[in-house]
JSON list of C-alpha atoms in Angstrom, two decimals:
[
{"chain": "A", "resi": 275, "resn": "ALA", "atom": "CA", "xyz": [-4.83, 29.01, -48.40]},
{"chain": "A", "resi": 276, "resn": "ALA", "atom": "CA", "xyz": [-2.26, 26.21, -48.14]},
{"chain": "A", "resi": 277, "resn": "LYS", "atom": "CA", "xyz": [-0.32, 28.10, -45.45]},
{"chain": "A", "resi": 278, "resn": "LYS", "atom": "CA", "xyz": [-3.39, 28.47, -43.20]},
{"chain": "A", "resi": 279, "resn": "SER", "atom": "CA", "xyz": [-4.25, 24.75, -43.32]},
{"chain": "A", "resi": 280, "resn": "ASP", "atom": "CA", "xyz": [-0.61, 23.84, -42.46]},
{"chain": "A", "resi": 281, "resn": "GLU", "atom": "CA", "xyz": [-0.70, 26.13, -39.45]},
{"chain": "A", "resi": 282, "resn": "GLU", "atom": "CA", "xyz": [-4.06, 24.82, -38.26]},
{"chain": "A", "resi": 283, "resn": "GLY", "atom": "CA", "xyz": [-2.83, 21.23, -38.63]},
{"chain": "A", "resi": 284, "resn": "ALA", "atom": "CA", "xyz": [0.32, 21.95, -36.60]},
{"chain": "A", "resi": 285, "resn": "LYS", "atom": "CA", "xyz": [-1.40, 23.58, -33.64]},
{"chain": "A", "resi": 286, "resn": "PRO", "atom": "CA", "xyz": [-3.60, 20.66, -32.53]},
{"chain": "A", "resi": 287, "resn": "ALA", "atom": "CA", "xyz": [-0.69, 18.24, -32.91]},
{"chain": "A", "resi": 288, "resn": "ALA", "atom": "CA", "xyz": [1.50, 20.42, -30.69]},
{"chain": "A", "resi": 289, "resn": "SER", "atom": "CA", "xyz": [-1.19, 20.78, -28.02]},
{"chain": "A", "resi": 290, "resn": "LYS", "atom": "CA", "xyz": [-1.85, 17.02, -28.05]},
{"chain": "A", "resi": 291, "resn": "LYS", "atom": "CA", "xyz": [1.82, 16.30, -27.42]},
{"chain": "A", "resi": 292, "resn": "SER", "atom": "CA", "xyz": [1.97, 18.66, -24.44]},
{"chain": "A", "resi": 293, "resn": "ASP", "atom": "CA", "xyz": [-1.27, 17.24, -23.00]},
{"chain": "A", "resi": 294, "resn": "ASP", "atom": "CA", "xyz": [0.07, 13.68, -23.31]},
{"chain": "A", "resi": 295, "resn": "GLY", "atom": "CA", "xyz": [3.31, 14.69, -21.61]},
{"chain": "A", "resi": 296, "resn": "LYS", "atom": "CA", "xyz": [1.50, 16.34, -18.71]},
{"chain": "A", "resi": 297, "resn": "SER", "atom": "CA", "xyz": [-0.89, 13.44, -18.13]},
{"chain": "A", "resi": 298, "resn": "ALA", "atom": "CA", "xyz": [1.96, 10.93, -18.24]},
{"chain": "A", "resi": 299, "resn": "GLU", "atom": "CA", "xyz": [3.91, 12.94, -15.66]},
{"chain": "A", "resi": 300, "resn": "ALA", "atom": "CA", "xyz": [0.84, 13.29, -13.45]},
{"chain": "A", "resi": 301, "resn": "ALA", "atom": "CA", "xyz": [0.19, 9.54, -13.62]},
{"chain": "A", "resi": 302, "resn": "LYS", "atom": "CA", "xyz": [3.77, 8.79, -12.57]},
{"chain": "A", "resi": 303, "resn": "SER", "atom": "CA", "xyz": [3.70, 11.13, -9.58]},
{"chain": "A", "resi": 304, "resn": "ASP", "atom": "CA", "xyz": [0.24, 9.89, -8.52]},
{"chain": "A", "resi": 305, "resn": "ASP", "atom": "CA", "xyz": [1.38, 6.25, -8.65]},
{"chain": "A", "resi": 306, "resn": "SER", "atom": "CA", "xyz": [4.36, 6.88, -6.38]},
{"chain": "A", "resi": 307, "resn": "LYS", "atom": "CA", "xyz": [2.08, 8.50, -3.80]},
{"chain": "A", "resi": 308, "resn": "LYS", "atom": "CA", "xyz": [-0.69, 5.90, -4.10]},
{"chain": "A", "resi": 309, "resn": "PRO", "atom": "CA", "xyz": [-1.20, 4.13, -0.76]},
{"chain": "A", "resi": 310, "resn": "ALA", "atom": "CA", "xyz": [-0.63, 0.42, -0.43]},
{"chain": "A", "resi": 311, "resn": "THR", "atom": "CA", "xyz": [-3.10, -1.92, 1.26]},
{"chain": "A", "resi": 312, "resn": "LEU", "atom": "CA", "xyz": [-2.10, -4.61, 3.74]},
{"chain": "A", "resi": 313, "resn": "THR", "atom": "CA", "xyz": [-4.46, -7.35, 4.83]},
{"chain": "A", "resi": 314, "resn": "ILE", "atom": "CA", "xyz": [-3.34, -9.11, 8.00]},
{"chain": "A", "resi": 315, "resn": "LYS", "atom": "CA", "xyz": [-4.77, -12.56, 8.72]},
{"chain": "A", "resi": 316, "resn": "VAL", "atom": "CA", "xyz": [-3.75, -14.22, 11.96]},
{"chain": "A", "resi": 317, "resn": "SER", "atom": "CA", "xyz": [-4.85, -17.57, 13.33]},
{"chain": "A", "resi": 318, "resn": "PRO", "atom": "CA", "xyz": [-6.17, -17.79, 15.98]},
{"chain": "A", "resi": 319, "resn": "TRP", "atom": "CA", "xyz": [-5.95, -13.99, 16.70]},
{"chain": "A", "resi": 320, "resn": "ALA", "atom": "CA", "xyz": [-3.52, -11.26, 17.68]},
{"chain": "A", "resi": 321, "resn": "GLN", "atom": "CA", "xyz": [-3.17, -7.66, 18.76]},
{"chain": "A", "resi": 322, "resn": "VAL", "atom": "CA", "xyz": [-1.52, -5.83, 15.85]},
{"chain": "A", "resi": 323, "resn": "TRP", "atom": "CA", "xyz": [0.94, -2.93, 15.78]},
{"chain": "A", "resi": 324, "resn": "VAL", "atom": "CA", "xyz": [2.27, -1.43, 12.55]},
{"chain": "A", "resi": 325, "resn": "ASP", "atom": "CA", "xyz": [5.38, 0.72, 12.86]},
{"chain": "A", "resi": 326, "resn": "GLY", "atom": "CA", "xyz": [4.76, 0.93, 16.62]},
{"chain": "A", "resi": 327, "resn": "LYS", "atom": "CA", "xyz": [1.14, 2.10, 16.32]},
{"chain": "A", "resi": 328, "resn": "SER", "atom": "CA", "xyz": [-1.66, -0.09, 17.66]},
{"chain": "A", "resi": 329, "resn": "LYS", "atom": "CA", "xyz": [-4.11, -1.17, 14.95]},
{"chain": "A", "resi": 330, "resn": "GLY", "atom": "CA", "xyz": [-6.36, -3.29, 17.17]},
{"chain": "A", "resi": 331, "resn": "MET", "atom": "CA", "xyz": [-7.18, -6.97, 17.31]},
{"chain": "A", "resi": 332, "resn": "THR", "atom": "CA", "xyz": [-7.68, -9.29, 14.35]},
{"chain": "A", "resi": 333, "resn": "PRO", "atom": "CA", "xyz": [-9.78, -9.67, 12.35]},
{"chain": "A", "resi": 334, "resn": "LEU", "atom": "CA", "xyz": [-8.92, -6.23, 10.93]},
{"chain": "A", "resi": 335, "resn": "GLU", "atom": "CA", "xyz": [-10.08, -4.35, 7.88]},
{"chain": "A", "resi": 336, "resn": "PRO", "atom": "CA", "xyz": [-7.31, -3.98, 5.25]},
{"chain": "A", "resi": 337, "resn": "LEU", "atom": "CA", "xyz": [-4.90, -1.24, 6.32]},
{"chain": "A", "resi": 338, "resn": "GLN", "atom": "CA", "xyz": [-3.97, 1.71, 4.09]},
{"chain": "A", "resi": 339, "resn": "LEU", "atom": "CA", "xyz": [-0.21, 2.26, 4.41]},
{"chain": "A", "resi": 340, "resn": "LYS", "atom": "CA", "xyz": [2.41, 4.40, 2.72]},
{"chain": "A", "resi": 341, "resn": "PRO", "atom": "CA", "xyz": [4.53, 2.48, 0.22]},
{"chain": "A", "resi": 342, "resn": "GLY", "atom": "CA", "xyz": [7.78, 1.20, 1.71]},
{"chain": "A", "resi": 343, "resn": "LYS", "atom": "CA", "xyz": [8.99, -0.97, 4.56]},
{"chain": "A", "resi": 344, "resn": "HIS", "atom": "CA", "xyz": [6.80, -1.59, 7.61]},
{"chain": "A", "resi": 345, "resn": "THR", "atom": "CA", "xyz": [7.27, -3.51, 10.84]},
{"chain": "A", "resi": 346, "resn": "VAL", "atom": "CA", "xyz": [4.25, -5.54, 11.91]},
{"chain": "A", "resi": 347, "resn": "ARG", "atom": "CA", "xyz": [4.17, -6.82, 15.50]},
{"chain": "A", "resi": 348, "resn": "LEU", "atom": "CA", "xyz": [1.67, -9.47, 16.52]},
{"chain": "A", "resi": 349, "resn": "GLU", "atom": "CA", "xyz": [0.92, -10.46, 20.10]},
{"chain": "A", "resi": 350, "resn": "ASN", "atom": "CA", "xyz": [-1.39, -13.14, 21.47]},
{"chain": "A", "resi": 351, "resn": "LYS", "atom": "CA", "xyz": [-1.36, -13.06, 25.28]},
{"chain": "A", "resi": 352, "resn": "ASP", "atom": "CA", "xyz": [-3.42, -16.26, 25.62]},
{"chain": "A", "resi": 353, "resn": "LEU", "atom": "CA", "xyz": [-0.70, -18.21, 23.79]},
{"chain": "A", "resi": 354, "resn": "ASN", "atom": "CA", "xyz": [2.10, -16.03, 25.23]},
{"chain": "A", "resi": 355, "resn": "VAL", "atom": "CA", "xyz": [3.35, -15.42, 21.67]},
{"chain": "A", "resi": 356, "resn": "LYS", "atom": "CA", "xyz": [4.93, -12.27, 20.24]},
{"chain": "A", "resi": 357, "resn": "ARG", "atom": "CA", "xyz": [6.02, -12.15, 16.63]},
{"chain": "A", "resi": 358, "resn": "THR", "atom": "CA", "xyz": [7.46, -9.41, 14.43]},
{"chain": "A", "resi": 359, "resn": "GLU", "atom": "CA", "xyz": [7.32, -9.40, 10.64]},
{"chain": "A", "resi": 360, "resn": "THR", "atom": "CA", "xyz": [8.70, -6.93, 8.12]},
{"chain": "A", "resi": 361, "resn": "VAL", "atom": "CA", "xyz": [6.72, -6.19, 4.97]},
{"chain": "A", "resi": 362, "resn": "THR", "atom": "CA", "xyz": [7.68, -4.02, 2.00]},
{"chain": "A", "resi": 363, "resn": "LEU", "atom": "CA", "xyz": [4.84, -2.62, -0.08]},
{"chain": "A", "resi": 364, "resn": "LYS", "atom": "CA", "xyz": [4.93, -0.93, -3.47]},
{"chain": "A", "resi": 365, "resn": "PRO", "atom": "CA", "xyz": [2.62, 1.98, -4.39]},
{"chain": "A", "resi": 366, "resn": "GLY", "atom": "CA", "xyz": [-0.91, 0.66, -4.97]},
{"chain": "A", "resi": 367, "resn": "GLU", "atom": "CA", "xyz": [0.07, -2.88, -3.95]},
{"chain": "A", "resi": 368, "resn": "GLU", "atom": "CA", "xyz": [-2.43, -5.07, -2.13]},
{"chain": "A", "resi": 369, "resn": "GLY", "atom": "CA", "xyz": [-0.29, -7.14, 0.22]},
{"chain": "A", "resi": 370, "resn": "GLU", "atom": "CA", "xyz": [-1.37, -9.91, 2.54]},
{"chain": "A", "resi": 371, "resn": "LEU", "atom": "CA", "xyz": [0.30, -11.19, 5.68]},
{"chain": "A", "resi": 372, "resn": "LYS", "atom": "CA", "xyz": [-0.94, -14.62, 6.82]},
{"chain": "A", "resi": 373, "resn": "ILE", "atom": "CA", "xyz": [0.38, -15.88, 10.13]},
{"chain": "A", "resi": 374, "resn": "LYS", "atom": "CA", "xyz": [-0.48, -18.94, 12.20]},
{"chain": "A", "resi": 375, "resn": "LEU", "atom": "CA", "xyz": [0.45, -18.44, 15.83]},
{"chain": "A", "resi": 376, "resn": "SER", "atom": "CA", "xyz": [1.09, -21.36, 18.13]},
{"chain": "A", "resi": 377, "resn": "GLN", "atom": "CA", "xyz": [2.41, -21.80, 21.63]},
{"chain": "A", "resi": 378, "resn": "GLN", "atom": "CA", "xyz": [6.18, -21.90, 21.81]}
]
């Protein structure tokens, strides 16, 4: 009888360990793929390009981007101003870029 209870006690412990290991690995891989969010606030306004792709005119909804380095280009034709910023975002990060444009 003692042998059976030892075996039964060992099995759940072993399965718990493997479940914990799998969920921890899944969490790590999910985090690295989790998109970052970038909010761009420009005063007075600007046309926005991220990595060469037009995103429209501010105000914009927060942008979902892949983690990493991104080039943000801002252009306000009324002020004759063009500006380029580089942002680096981590997985799941909520970044914000605040820019005040003025005539040069």
